[in-house]
PDB file of C-alpha atoms and ligand atoms in Angstrom:
ATOM      1  CA  UNK A   1      48.856 -38.420  53.126  1.00  0.00           C
ATOM      2  CA  UNK A   2      51.053 -35.327  52.730  1.00  0.00           C
ATOM      3  CA  UNK A   3      49.503 -32.008  51.821  1.00  0.00           C
ATOM      4  CA  UNK A   4      51.899 -31.732  48.858  1.00  0.00           C
ATOM      5  CA  UNK A   5      50.173 -34.715  47.289  1.00  0.00           C
ATOM      6  CA  UNK A   6      46.699 -34.453  48.680  1.00  0.00           C
ATOM      7  CA  UNK A   7      46.054 -30.701  48.554  1.00  0.00           C
ATOM      8  CA  UNK A   8      44.850 -28.489  51.367  1.00  0.00           C
ATOM      9  CA  UNK A   9      42.129 -29.475  53.842  1.00  0.00           C
ATOM     10  CA  UNK A  10      39.349 -27.948  51.726  1.00  0.00           C
ATOM     11  CA  UNK A  11      38.769 -27.726  47.980  1.00  0.00           C
ATOM     12  CA  UNK A  12      35.865 -26.559  45.863  1.00  0.00           C
ATOM     13  CA  UNK A  13      33.888 -29.138  43.914  1.00  0.00           C
ATOM     14  CA  UNK A  14      30.905 -28.676  41.591  1.00  0.00           C
ATOM     15  CA  UNK A  15      29.431 -25.706  43.422  1.00  0.00           C
ATOM     16  CA  UNK A  16      30.599 -25.844  47.030  1.00  0.00           C
ATOM     17  CA  UNK A  17      33.583 -26.006  49.365  1.00  0.00           C
ATOM     18  CA  UNK A  18      34.110 -29.583  50.570  1.00  0.00           C
ATOM     19  CA  UNK A  19      36.696 -31.467  52.626  1.00  0.00           C
ATOM     20  CA  UNK A  20      39.363 -32.585  50.130  1.00  0.00           C
ATOM     21  CA  UNK A  21      39.240 -36.144  51.477  1.00  0.00           C
ATOM     22  CA  UNK A  22      35.535 -36.191  50.607  1.00  0.00           C
ATOM     23  CA  UNK A  23      35.993 -34.833  47.055  1.00  0.00           C
ATOM     24  CA  UNK A  24      35.628 -38.269  45.504  1.00  0.00           C
ATOM     25  CA  UNK A  25      34.585 -39.495  42.060  1.00  0.00           C
ATOM     26  CA  UNK A  26      34.125 -42.896  40.456  1.00  0.00           C
ATOM     27  CA  UNK A  27      37.240 -44.719  39.222  1.00  0.00           C
ATOM     28  CA  UNK A  28      35.390 -44.993  35.899  1.00  0.00           C
ATOM     29  CA  UNK A  29      35.595 -41.239  35.222  1.00  0.00           C
ATOM     30  CA  UNK A  30      37.507 -40.241  32.032  1.00  0.00           C
ATOM     31  CA  UNK A  31      39.814 -37.995  34.056  1.00  0.00           C
ATOM     32  CA  UNK A  32      42.513 -38.353  31.390  1.00  0.00           C
ATOM     33  CA  UNK A  33      40.408 -36.166  29.056  1.00  0.00           C
ATOM     34  CA  UNK A  34      40.607 -33.270  31.492  1.00  0.00           C
ATOM     35  CA  UNK A  35      42.204 -29.857  31.405  1.00  0.00           C
ATOM     36  CA  UNK A  36      43.526 -27.593  34.135  1.00  0.00           C
ATOM     37  CA  UNK A  37      45.164 -24.296  35.049  1.00  0.00           C
ATOM     38  CA  UNK A  38      47.958 -23.410  37.461  1.00  0.00           C
ATOM     39  CA  UNK A  39      47.486 -20.043  39.177  1.00  0.00           C
ATOM     40  CA  UNK A  40      49.279 -18.489  42.137  1.00  0.00           C
ATOM     41  CA  UNK A  41      48.399 -15.951  44.805  1.00  0.00           C
ATOM     42  CA  UNK A  42      51.277 -14.140  46.554  1.00  0.00           C
ATOM     43  CA  UNK A  43      51.541 -12.234  49.785  1.00  0.00           C
ATOM     44  CA  UNK A  44      51.426  -8.451  49.452  1.00  0.00           C
ATOM     45  CA  UNK A  45      54.573  -6.561  50.430  1.00  0.00           C
ATOM     46  CA  UNK A  46      57.130  -9.390  50.563  1.00  0.00           C
ATOM     47  CA  UNK A  47      56.793 -12.772  48.832  1.00  0.00           C
ATOM     48  CA  UNK A  48      58.503 -14.478  51.781  1.00  0.00           C
ATOM     49  CA  UNK A  49      56.067 -13.039  54.311  1.00  0.00           C
ATOM     50  CA  UNK A  50      52.430 -13.569  55.295  1.00  0.00           C
ATOM     51  CA  UNK A  51      49.268 -11.470  55.130  1.00  0.00           C
ATOM     52  CA  UNK A  52      46.994 -10.193  52.348  1.00  0.00           C
ATOM     53  CA  UNK A  53      47.057 -12.215  49.097  1.00  0.00           C
ATOM     54  CA  UNK A  54      46.822 -11.207  45.423  1.00  0.00           C
ATOM     55  CA  UNK A  55      46.295 -13.471  42.406  1.00  0.00           C
ATOM     56  CA  UNK A  56      48.896 -12.930  39.677  1.00  0.00           C
ATOM     57  CA  UNK A  57      47.501 -13.054  36.134  1.00  0.00           C
ATOM     58  CA  UNK A  58      44.026 -14.210  37.133  1.00  0.00           C
ATOM     59  CA  UNK A  59      42.422 -13.017  33.896  1.00  0.00           C
ATOM     60  CA  UNK A  60      44.874 -14.530  31.349  1.00  0.00           C
ATOM     61  CA  UNK A  61      44.925 -17.813  33.309  1.00  0.00           C
ATOM     62  CA  UNK A  62      41.141 -18.080  33.434  1.00  0.00           C
ATOM     63  CA  UNK A  63      40.873 -17.084  29.751  1.00  0.00           C
ATOM     64  CA  UNK A  64      43.326 -19.881  28.914  1.00  0.00           C
ATOM     65  CA  UNK A  65      41.228 -22.331  30.962  1.00  0.00           C
ATOM     66  CA  UNK A  66      38.226 -21.427  28.800  1.00  0.00           C
ATOM     67  CA  UNK A  67      40.339 -21.832  25.612  1.00  0.00           C
ATOM     68  CA  UNK A  68      41.663 -25.223  26.759  1.00  0.00           C
ATOM     69  CA  UNK A  69      38.065 -26.294  27.456  1.00  0.00           C
ATOM     70  CA  UNK A  70      36.884 -25.189  24.004  1.00  0.00           C
ATOM     71  CA  UNK A  71      39.727 -27.046  22.240  1.00  0.00           C
ATOM     72  CA  UNK A  72      38.906 -30.215  24.177  1.00  0.00           C
ATOM     73  CA  UNK A  73      35.113 -30.052  23.800  1.00  0.00           C
ATOM     74  CA  UNK A  74      34.502 -29.373  27.498  1.00  0.00           C
ATOM     75  CA  UNK A  75      32.040 -26.833  28.793  1.00  0.00           C
ATOM     76  CA  UNK A  76      32.600 -24.910  32.019  1.00  0.00           C
ATOM     77  CA  UNK A  77      29.176 -24.457  33.560  1.00  0.00           C
ATOM     78  CA  UNK A  78      30.219 -21.554  35.811  1.00  0.00           C
ATOM     79  CA  UNK A  79      31.099 -17.990  34.881  1.00  0.00           C
ATOM     80  CA  UNK A  80      34.636 -16.660  35.170  1.00  0.00           C
ATOM     81  CA  UNK A  81      33.460 -14.493  38.060  1.00  0.00           C
ATOM     82  CA  UNK A  82      31.955 -17.542  39.821  1.00  0.00           C
ATOM     83  CA  UNK A  83      35.290 -19.348  39.429  1.00  0.00           C
ATOM     84  CA  UNK A  84      37.052 -16.433  41.102  1.00  0.00           C
ATOM     85  CA  UNK A  85      34.538 -16.369  43.978  1.00  0.00           C
ATOM     86  CA  UNK A  86      34.880 -20.145  44.356  1.00  0.00           C
ATOM     87  CA  UNK A  87      38.676 -19.820  44.566  1.00  0.00           C
ATOM     88  CA  UNK A  88      38.377 -17.043  47.148  1.00  0.00           C
ATOM     89  CA  UNK A  89      36.021 -19.163  49.236  1.00  0.00           C
ATOM     90  CA  UNK A  90      38.424 -22.115  49.104  1.00  0.00           C
ATOM     91  CA  UNK A  91      41.421 -20.012  50.154  1.00  0.00           C
ATOM     92  CA  UNK A  92      39.356 -18.563  53.006  1.00  0.00           C
ATOM     93  CA  UNK A  93      38.149 -22.001  54.130  1.00  0.00           C
ATOM     94  CA  UNK A  94      41.769 -23.169  54.361  1.00  0.00           C
ATOM     95  CA  UNK A  95      42.755 -20.060  56.319  1.00  0.00           C
ATOM     96  CA  UNK A  96      45.747 -19.384  54.045  1.00  0.00           C
ATOM     97  CA  UNK A  97      47.753 -16.210  54.600  1.00  0.00           C
ATOM     98  CA  UNK A  98      50.911 -17.359  52.777  1.00  0.00           C
ATOM     99  CA  UNK A  99      51.568 -18.017  49.050  1.00  0.00           C
ATOM    100  CA  UNK A 100      48.955 -20.333  47.485  1.00  0.00           C
ATOM    101  CA  UNK A 101      48.957 -22.445  44.326  1.00  0.00           C
ATOM    102  CA  UNK A 102      45.519 -22.992  42.766  1.00  0.00           C
ATOM    103  CA  UNK A 103      44.789 -25.676  40.172  1.00  0.00           C
ATOM    104  CA  UNK A 104      41.259 -25.555  38.660  1.00  0.00           C
ATOM    105  CA  UNK A 105      40.477 -28.879  36.954  1.00  0.00           C
ATOM    106  CA  UNK A 106      37.689 -29.738  34.496  1.00  0.00           C
ATOM    107  CA  UNK A 107      36.916 -33.215  33.154  1.00  0.00           C
ATOM    108  CA  UNK A 108      33.979 -35.100  31.595  1.00  0.00           C
ATOM    109  CA  UNK A 109      31.638 -37.016  33.888  1.00  0.00           C
ATOM    110  CA  UNK A 110      31.356 -40.743  33.247  1.00  0.00           C
ATOM    111  CA  UNK A 111      28.625 -41.586  30.779  1.00  0.00           C
ATOM    112  CA  UNK A 112      28.148 -42.571  27.197  1.00  0.00           C
ATOM    113  CA  UNK A 113      30.350 -40.889  24.626  1.00  0.00           C
ATOM    114  CA  UNK A 114      33.345 -39.784  26.655  1.00  0.00           C
ATOM    115  CA  UNK A 115      34.617 -37.558  23.806  1.00  0.00           C
ATOM    116  CA  UNK A 116      31.161 -36.071  23.377  1.00  0.00           C
ATOM    117  CA  UNK A 117      30.274 -35.660  27.052  1.00  0.00           C
ATOM    118  CA  UNK A 118      27.779 -33.002  28.050  1.00  0.00           C
ATOM    119  CA  UNK A 119      28.390 -32.982  31.811  1.00  0.00           C
ATOM    120  CA  UNK A 120      31.606 -32.016  33.529  1.00  0.00           C
ATOM    121  CA  UNK A 121      33.288 -31.864  36.915  1.00  0.00           C
ATOM    122  CA  UNK A 122      34.800 -28.578  38.075  1.00  0.00           C
ATOM    123  CA  UNK A 123      37.189 -28.895  41.014  1.00  0.00           C
ATOM    124  CA  UNK A 124      39.507 -26.302  42.560  1.00  0.00           C
ATOM    125  CA  UNK A 125      42.252 -27.729  44.775  1.00  0.00           C
ATOM    126  CA  UNK A 126      44.790 -25.444  46.455  1.00  0.00           C
ATOM    127  CA  UNK A 127      48.223 -25.887  48.049  1.00  0.00           C
ATOM    128  CA  UNK A 128      50.692 -23.785  49.956  1.00  0.00           C
ATOM    129  CA  UNK A 129      54.065 -23.583  48.201  1.00  0.00           C
ATOM    130  CA  UNK A 130      57.607 -22.407  48.948  1.00  0.00           C
ATOM    131  CA  UNK A 131      58.674 -19.659  46.570  1.00  0.00           C
ATOM    132  CA  UNK A 132      62.132 -19.679  44.953  1.00  0.00           C
ATOM    133  CA  UNK A 133      61.981 -15.883  44.894  1.00  0.00           C
ATOM    134  CA  UNK A 134      62.520 -13.181  47.492  1.00  0.00           C
ATOM    135  CA  UNK A 135      65.676 -11.407  48.527  1.00  0.00           C
ATOM    136  CA  UNK A 136      68.363 -13.737  49.857  1.00  0.00           C
ATOM    137  CA  UNK A 137      66.284 -16.882  49.285  1.00  0.00           C
ATOM    138  CA  UNK A 138      69.009 -19.578  49.481  1.00  0.00           C
ATOM    139  CA  UNK A 139      67.152 -22.026  47.204  1.00  0.00           C
ATOM    140  CA  UNK A 140      67.339 -19.654  44.231  1.00  0.00           C
ATOM    141  CA  UNK A 141      71.049 -20.342  43.708  1.00  0.00           C
ATOM    142  CA  UNK A 142      70.861 -24.157  43.943  1.00  0.00           C
ATOM    143  CA  UNK A 143      72.770 -25.868  41.118  1.00  0.00           C
ATOM    144  CA  UNK A 144      70.482 -27.298  38.421  1.00  0.00           C
ATOM    145  CA  UNK A 145      71.912 -29.549  35.717  1.00  0.00           C
ATOM    146  CA  UNK A 146      69.577 -29.880  32.741  1.00  0.00           C
ATOM    147  CA  UNK A 147      69.731 -32.098  29.669  1.00  0.00           C
ATOM    148  CA  UNK A 148      68.149 -31.843  26.256  1.00  0.00           C
ATOM    149  CA  UNK A 149      65.585 -34.625  26.201  1.00  0.00           C
ATOM    150  CA  UNK A 150      65.695 -37.354  23.574  1.00  0.00           C
ATOM    151  CA  UNK A 151      61.883 -36.987  23.566  1.00  0.00           C
ATOM    152  CA  UNK A 152      60.576 -34.181  21.344  1.00  0.00           C
ATOM    153  CA  UNK A 153      57.853 -31.795  22.557  1.00  0.00           C
ATOM    154  CA  UNK A 154      54.377 -32.776  21.361  1.00  0.00           C
ATOM    155  CA  UNK A 155      53.507 -31.050  18.071  1.00  0.00           C
ATOM    156  CA  UNK A 156      50.794 -28.432  17.672  1.00  0.00           C
ATOM    157  CA  UNK A 157      49.291 -30.503  14.845  1.00  0.00           C
ATOM    158  CA  UNK A 158      48.908 -33.636  16.999  1.00  0.00           C
ATOM    159  CA  UNK A 159      48.363 -32.753  20.662  1.00  0.00           C
ATOM    160  CA  UNK A 160      48.484 -28.954  20.891  1.00  0.00           C
ATOM    161  CA  UNK A 161      50.692 -27.778  23.760  1.00  0.00           C
ATOM    162  CA  UNK A 162      48.821 -24.447  23.675  1.00  0.00           C
ATOM    163  CA  UNK A 163      45.858 -26.139  25.410  1.00  0.00           C
ATOM    164  CA  UNK A 164      46.596 -27.151  28.999  1.00  0.00           C
ATOM    165  CA  UNK A 165      45.413 -30.764  28.781  1.00  0.00           C
ATOM    166  CA  UNK A 166      46.511 -33.383  31.305  1.00  0.00           C
ATOM    167  CA  UNK A 167      47.413 -35.623  28.350  1.00  0.00           C
ATOM    168  CA  UNK A 168      50.237 -33.224  27.416  1.00  0.00           C
ATOM    169  CA  UNK A 169      51.983 -34.050  30.677  1.00  0.00           C
ATOM    170  CA  UNK A 170      52.583 -37.665  29.633  1.00  0.00           C
ATOM    171  CA  UNK A 171      55.180 -36.104  27.299  1.00  0.00           C
ATOM    172  CA  UNK A 172      56.645 -34.164  30.250  1.00  0.00           C
ATOM    173  CA  UNK A 173      56.757 -37.366  32.309  1.00  0.00           C
ATOM    174  CA  UNK A 174      58.839 -39.178  29.684  1.00  0.00           C
ATOM    175  CA  UNK A 175      61.417 -36.378  29.640  1.00  0.00           C
ATOM    176  CA  UNK A 176      61.493 -35.958  33.429  1.00  0.00           C
ATOM    177  CA  UNK A 177      62.033 -39.673  34.051  1.00  0.00           C
ATOM    178  CA  UNK A 178      64.753 -39.838  31.385  1.00  0.00           C
ATOM    179  CA  UNK A 179      66.544 -36.907  33.047  1.00  0.00           C
ATOM    180  CA  UNK A 180      66.255 -38.505  36.506  1.00  0.00           C
ATOM    181  CA  UNK A 181      67.535 -41.854  35.199  1.00  0.00           C
ATOM    182  CA  UNK A 182      70.600 -40.160  33.715  1.00  0.00           C
ATOM    183  CA  UNK A 183      71.282 -38.122  36.871  1.00  0.00           C
ATOM    184  CA  UNK A 184      70.065 -34.690  35.701  1.00  0.00           C
ATOM    185  CA  UNK A 185      67.759 -32.319  37.572  1.00  0.00           C
ATOM    186  CA  UNK A 186      65.472 -31.660  34.627  1.00  0.00           C
ATOM    187  CA  UNK A 187      64.888 -31.722  30.889  1.00  0.00           C
ATOM    188  CA  UNK A 188      64.494 -29.237  28.047  1.00  0.00           C
ATOM    189  CA  UNK A 189      62.530 -30.250  24.965  1.00  0.00           C
ATOM    190  CA  UNK A 190      63.346 -29.576  21.325  1.00  0.00           C
ATOM    191  CA  UNK A 191      60.326 -29.201  19.041  1.00  0.00           C
ATOM    192  CA  UNK A 192      59.674 -31.502  16.080  1.00  0.00           C
ATOM    193  CA  UNK A 193      61.883 -29.235  13.889  1.00  0.00           C
ATOM    194  CA  UNK A 194      64.824 -29.555  16.271  1.00  0.00           C
ATOM    195  CA  UNK A 195      64.662 -26.053  17.753  1.00  0.00           C
ATOM    196  CA  UNK A 196      64.577 -25.377  21.502  1.00  0.00           C
ATOM    197  CA  UNK A 197      60.970 -25.566  22.750  1.00  0.00           C
ATOM    198  CA  UNK A 198      60.355 -25.420  26.529  1.00  0.00           C
ATOM    199  CA  UNK A 199      60.877 -27.259  29.801  1.00  0.00           C
ATOM    200  CA  UNK A 200      58.568 -30.000  31.110  1.00  0.00           C
ATOM    201  CA  UNK A 201      56.421 -27.473  32.988  1.00  0.00           C
ATOM    202  CA  UNK A 202      57.833 -24.031  32.217  1.00  0.00           C
ATOM    203  CA  UNK A 203      59.075 -21.889  29.338  1.00  0.00           C
ATOM    204  CA  UNK A 204      62.756 -21.175  28.733  1.00  0.00           C
ATOM    205  CA  UNK A 205      64.651 -17.920  28.342  1.00  0.00           C
ATOM    206  CA  UNK A 206      68.349 -17.613  27.521  1.00  0.00           C
ATOM    207  CA  UNK A 207      70.725 -14.681  27.891  1.00  0.00           C
ATOM    208  CA  UNK A 208      73.582 -14.031  25.468  1.00  0.00           C
ATOM    209  CA  UNK A 209      75.666 -10.881  25.164  1.00  0.00           C
ATOM    210  CA  UNK A 210      73.251  -8.982  27.398  1.00  0.00           C
ATOM    211  CA  UNK A 211      70.129  -9.919  25.415  1.00  0.00           C
ATOM    212  CA  UNK A 212      67.297 -12.214  26.530  1.00  0.00           C
ATOM    213  CA  UNK A 213      66.059 -14.666  23.871  1.00  0.00           C
ATOM    214  CA  UNK A 214      63.008 -16.929  24.123  1.00  0.00           C
ATOM    215  CA  UNK A 215      61.376 -19.310  21.599  1.00  0.00           C
ATOM    216  CA  UNK A 216      58.155 -18.302  19.783  1.00  0.00           C
ATOM    217  CA  UNK A 217      54.705 -19.816  20.393  1.00  0.00           C
ATOM    218  CA  UNK A 218      55.190 -21.751  17.130  1.00  0.00           C
ATOM    219  CA  UNK A 219      58.009 -23.771  18.792  1.00  0.00           C
ATOM    220  CA  UNK A 220      55.380 -26.055  20.416  1.00  0.00           C
ATOM    221  CA  UNK A 221      55.204 -24.194  23.723  1.00  0.00           C
ATOM    222  CA  UNK A 222      52.382 -23.436  26.091  1.00  0.00           C
ATOM    223  CA  UNK A 223      51.357 -19.785  25.691  1.00  0.00           C
ATOM    224  CA  UNK A 224      52.699 -19.019  29.133  1.00  0.00           C
ATOM    225  CA  UNK A 225      51.217 -16.155  31.127  1.00  0.00           C
ATOM    226  CA  UNK A 226      54.559 -15.614  32.888  1.00  0.00           C
ATOM    227  CA  UNK A 227      56.474 -15.565  29.590  1.00  0.00           C
ATOM    228  CA  UNK A 228      54.019 -12.945  28.302  1.00  0.00           C
ATOM    229  CA  UNK A 229      54.623 -10.758  31.353  1.00  0.00           C
ATOM    230  CA  UNK A 230      58.407 -11.199  31.061  1.00  0.00           C
ATOM    231  CA  UNK A 231      58.354 -10.224  27.365  1.00  0.00           C
ATOM    232  CA  UNK A 232      56.633  -7.027  28.472  1.00  0.00           C
ATOM    233  CA  UNK A 233      58.604  -6.059  31.582  1.00  0.00           C
ATOM    234  CA  UNK A 234      62.177  -7.145  30.759  1.00  0.00           C
ATOM    235  CA  UNK A 235      62.717  -4.470  28.054  1.00  0.00           C
ATOM    236  CA  UNK A 236      60.350  -1.829  29.506  1.00  0.00           C
ATOM    237  CA  UNK A 237      61.103  -1.981  33.238  1.00  0.00           C
ATOM    238  CA  UNK A 238      64.719  -3.203  33.159  1.00  0.00           C
ATOM    239  CA  UNK A 239      65.943  -1.838  29.810  1.00  0.00           C
ATOM    240  CA  UNK A 240      67.250  -5.295  28.831  1.00  0.00           C
ATOM    241  CA  UNK A 241      66.699  -6.143  25.123  1.00  0.00           C
ATOM    242  CA  UNK A 242      64.570  -9.219  24.451  1.00  0.00           C
ATOM    243  CA  UNK A 243      64.034 -11.181  21.271  1.00  0.00           C
ATOM    244  CA  UNK A 244      61.416 -13.855  20.519  1.00  0.00           C
ATOM    245  CA  UNK A 245      62.911 -16.242  17.965  1.00  0.00           C
ATOM    246  CA  UNK A 246      63.948 -19.836  17.399  1.00  0.00           C
ATOM    247  CA  UNK A 247      66.997 -20.999  19.362  1.00  0.00           C
ATOM    248  CA  UNK A 248      69.233 -23.866  18.230  1.00  0.00           C
ATOM    249  CA  UNK A 249      70.571 -26.494  20.626  1.00  0.00           C
ATOM    250  CA  UNK A 250      74.154 -25.265  20.287  1.00  0.00           C
ATOM    251  CA  UNK A 251      73.071 -21.649  20.866  1.00  0.00           C
ATOM    252  CA  UNK A 252      71.595 -22.854  24.135  1.00  0.00           C
ATOM    253  CA  UNK A 253      74.978 -24.382  25.068  1.00  0.00           C
ATOM    254  CA  UNK A 254      76.653 -21.068  24.190  1.00  0.00           C
ATOM    255  CA  UNK A 255      74.318 -18.978  26.375  1.00  0.00           C
ATOM    256  CA  UNK A 256      75.764 -16.893  29.212  1.00  0.00           C
ATOM    257  CA  UNK A 257      72.654 -17.649  31.305  1.00  0.00           C
ATOM    258  CA  UNK A 258      69.404 -19.583  31.005  1.00  0.00           C
ATOM    259  CA  UNK A 259      66.353 -19.901  33.210  1.00  0.00           C
ATOM    260  CA  UNK A 260      62.901 -21.426  33.205  1.00  0.00           C
ATOM    261  CA  UNK A 261      59.886 -19.199  33.716  1.00  0.00           C
ATOM    262  CA  UNK A 262      56.332 -20.097  34.627  1.00  0.00           C
ATOM    263  CA  UNK A 263      53.753 -19.955  37.374  1.00  0.00           C
ATOM    264  CA  UNK A 264      55.219 -23.018  39.075  1.00  0.00           C
ATOM    265  CA  UNK A 265      58.867 -22.441  38.125  1.00  0.00           C
ATOM    266  CA  UNK A 266      58.769 -18.655  38.758  1.00  0.00           C
ATOM    267  CA  UNK A 267      62.395 -17.920  37.752  1.00  0.00           C
ATOM    268  CA  UNK A 268      64.435 -21.137  37.943  1.00  0.00           C
ATOM    269  CA  UNK A 269      68.116 -20.630  37.024  1.00  0.00           C
ATOM    270  CA  UNK A 270      69.824 -23.384  34.989  1.00  0.00           C
ATOM    271  CA  UNK A 271      73.499 -24.149  35.740  1.00  0.00           C
ATOM    272  CA  UNK A 272      74.332 -26.344  32.743  1.00  0.00           C
ATOM    273  CA  UNK A 273      72.777 -28.003  29.700  1.00  0.00           C
ATOM    274  CA  UNK A 274      74.141 -31.402  28.636  1.00  0.00           C
ATOM    275  CA  UNK A 275      77.034 -30.690  31.030  1.00  0.00           C
ATOM    276  CA  UNK A 276      77.978 -27.465  29.239  1.00  0.00           C
ATOM    277  CA  UNK A 277      78.249 -24.922  32.042  1.00  0.00           C
ATOM    278  CA  UNK A 278      76.576 -21.650  31.070  1.00  0.00           C
ATOM    279  CA  UNK A 279      78.524 -18.404  31.575  1.00  0.00           C
ATOM    280  CA  UNK A 280      81.015 -17.412  34.265  1.00  0.00           C
ATOM    281  CA  UNK A 281      78.641 -16.562  37.068  1.00  0.00           C
ATOM    282  CA  UNK A 282      75.766 -18.608  38.548  1.00  0.00           C
ATOM    283  CA  UNK A 283      73.028 -17.587  38.981  1.00  0.00           C
ATOM    284  CA  UNK A 284      73.740 -15.068  36.224  1.00  0.00           C
ATOM    285  CA  UNK A 285      73.405 -11.324  36.885  1.00  0.00           C
ATOM    286  CA  UNK A 286      70.556 -10.780  34.396  1.00  0.00           C
ATOM    287  CA  UNK A 287      68.616 -13.814  35.656  1.00  0.00           C
ATOM    288  CA  UNK A 288      69.009 -12.460  39.205  1.00  0.00           C
ATOM    289  CA  UNK A 289      67.822  -8.962  38.203  1.00  0.00           C
ATOM    290  CA  UNK A 290      64.774 -10.404  36.446  1.00  0.00           C
ATOM    291  CA  UNK A 291      63.930 -12.618  39.442  1.00  0.00           C
ATOM    292  CA  UNK A 292      64.269  -9.728  41.901  1.00  0.00           C
ATOM    293  CA  UNK A 293      62.072  -7.447  39.815  1.00  0.00           C
ATOM    294  CA  UNK A 294      59.469 -10.184  39.286  1.00  0.00           C
ATOM    295  CA  UNK A 295      59.322 -10.822  43.015  1.00  0.00           C
ATOM    296  CA  UNK A 296      58.684  -7.087  43.574  1.00  0.00           C
ATOM    297  CA  UNK A 297      55.893  -7.214  40.946  1.00  0.00           C
ATOM    298  CA  UNK A 298      54.345 -10.252  42.683  1.00  0.00           C
ATOM    299  CA  UNK A 299      54.501  -8.480  46.048  1.00  0.00           C
ATOM    300  CA  UNK A 300      52.658  -5.493  44.554  1.00  0.00           C
ATOM    301  CA  UNK A 301      55.615  -3.151  44.992  1.00  0.00           C
ATOM    302  CA  UNK A 302      55.808  -2.103  41.313  1.00  0.00           C
ATOM    303  CA  UNK A 303      53.036   0.444  40.849  1.00  0.00           C
ATOM    304  CA  UNK A 304      52.734   0.228  37.042  1.00  0.00           C
ATOM    305  CA  UNK A 305      52.437  -3.597  37.205  1.00  0.00           C
ATOM    306  CA  UNK A 306      49.772  -3.745  39.904  1.00  0.00           C
ATOM    307  CA  UNK A 307      47.191  -4.250  37.145  1.00  0.00           C
ATOM    308  CA  UNK A 308      48.518  -7.835  36.820  1.00  0.00           C
ATOM    309  CA  UNK A 309      47.359  -8.504  40.402  1.00  0.00           C
ATOM    310  CA  UNK A 310      43.827  -9.126  41.682  1.00  0.00           C
ATOM    311  CA  UNK A 311      43.084  -9.044  45.435  1.00  0.00           C
ATOM    312  CA  UNK A 312      41.983 -12.456  46.751  1.00  0.00           C
TER     313      UNK A 312
HETATM  314  N1  PMP B 401      55.010 -24.672  29.749  1.00  0.00           N
HETATM  315  C1  PMP B 401      54.431 -25.725  30.343  1.00  0.00           C
HETATM  316  C2  PMP B 401      54.525 -27.061  29.699  1.00  0.00           C
HETATM  317  C3  PMP B 401      53.782 -25.558  31.573  1.00  0.00           C
HETATM  318  O1  PMP B 401      53.197 -26.614  32.188  1.00  0.00           O
HETATM  319  C4  PMP B 401      53.742 -24.277  32.169  1.00  0.00           C
HETATM  320  C5  PMP B 401      53.059 -24.076  33.492  1.00  0.00           C
HETATM  321  N2  PMP B 401      51.706 -23.740  33.322  1.00  0.00           N
HETATM  322  C6  PMP B 401      54.364 -23.209  31.507  1.00  0.00           C
HETATM  323  C7  PMP B 401      54.985 -23.444  30.292  1.00  0.00           C
HETATM  324  C8  PMP B 401      54.324 -21.826  32.066  1.00  0.00           C
HETATM  325  O2  PMP B 401      53.072 -21.259  31.852  1.00  0.00           O
HETATM  326  P1  PMP B 401      52.473 -20.147  32.829  1.00  0.00           P
HETATM  327  O3  PMP B 401      53.479 -19.055  32.875  1.00  0.00           O
HETATM  328  O4  PMP B 401      51.225 -19.705  32.181  1.00  0.00           O
HETATM  329  O5  PMP B 401      52.295 -20.801  34.135  1.00  0.00           O
END
C-alpha cells in the first residue's frame, strides 16, 4: 500500500510508537464519531530543503483539537505536552528530515453507548508531503478551475464546521465528487445564506482592487489557524489591506485573484470560478507575494513570526 494512503512506517497509538501496519482496531469501532487535527512541520531555512523541523501553529492546532473533543463529548486522556512529545517521538521513529504532515485522531472505543463513550483511542499518524510553496516551485502556478458547489456548507446549527469532526468531511466529499464529475479541479461552498463560505478542506481569500477579503467565521467555516495567521501578517508584514466580511458569489467572479489557505492547501491559487477567469495575471501578484512571505515564515526566516514555530 502506498505511503500516501497508509501513512509512514511508524505511528503513535494509545501511549506508544507502533508499526503503522500493526495499529489495528476492531471493525466495530464507531470511528465515524471521531475528530482530528491537521498539523505540519517544515524544514528550517528553506521549505524545499531538508534538516531541522519546526511545527507551525502547534498551540492553536492542539487547542482546537481539545475544543473539537469537547463539542463531540470525547475526552483526550493525555496532556497537550504529552501529545507534543508523542508527535516528536513518531517523527523521530520515522527518521523524517523533510516536511511532515501530522494528523492526530481521537474516536470512541467500541462499547455500550457510542455517543456517551468513556474510553477513547488516540492515534497520531504522519506523512511526508510535497509543499506547493518555495521559490520557483513549478506546481504553484498550475491551473486550477474551481466551481461553486450545488451542495451548501454544513450549518453551524446542525453540524458545526468549527469542530474538526470526520463527519463534516462527508459534506466535502459530496462537493469534491460533483466537481470531479463536471471536470473541475475543486469546489467552493456557499453557506446556507448563499454567501461564499470555504473550500472542501481550506479557507478562501479573494483579492479585489489591491485588497484581500475573506469570509467571517459566521459563514460556516472552520476557524482556520492559517487564516488567522494570514489575517495578522498580510496587513502588518506586507502592508496589504485585508477585510473580513461576507462575499457574494458574483463578487467572487469579479475578483482579480483568489486562493485557498490552510495547513494542507498552504496557498493554493485559483485560476477560475465557474469558468470566469479571475484577473489578468495568474497566479496573481498579491497571491504570489503572500505565498512567498508565508514560505519564509514557515522556514523560520521572519524573525517576528518565529513565535508561530515550535522546534520538533
Ligand atoms: N477549512 C476546512 C474545511 C479544512 O478542512 C481546513 C484544514 N484543516 C481548513 C479550513 C484550514 O484550516 P487550518 O488553517 O487550521 O488548517
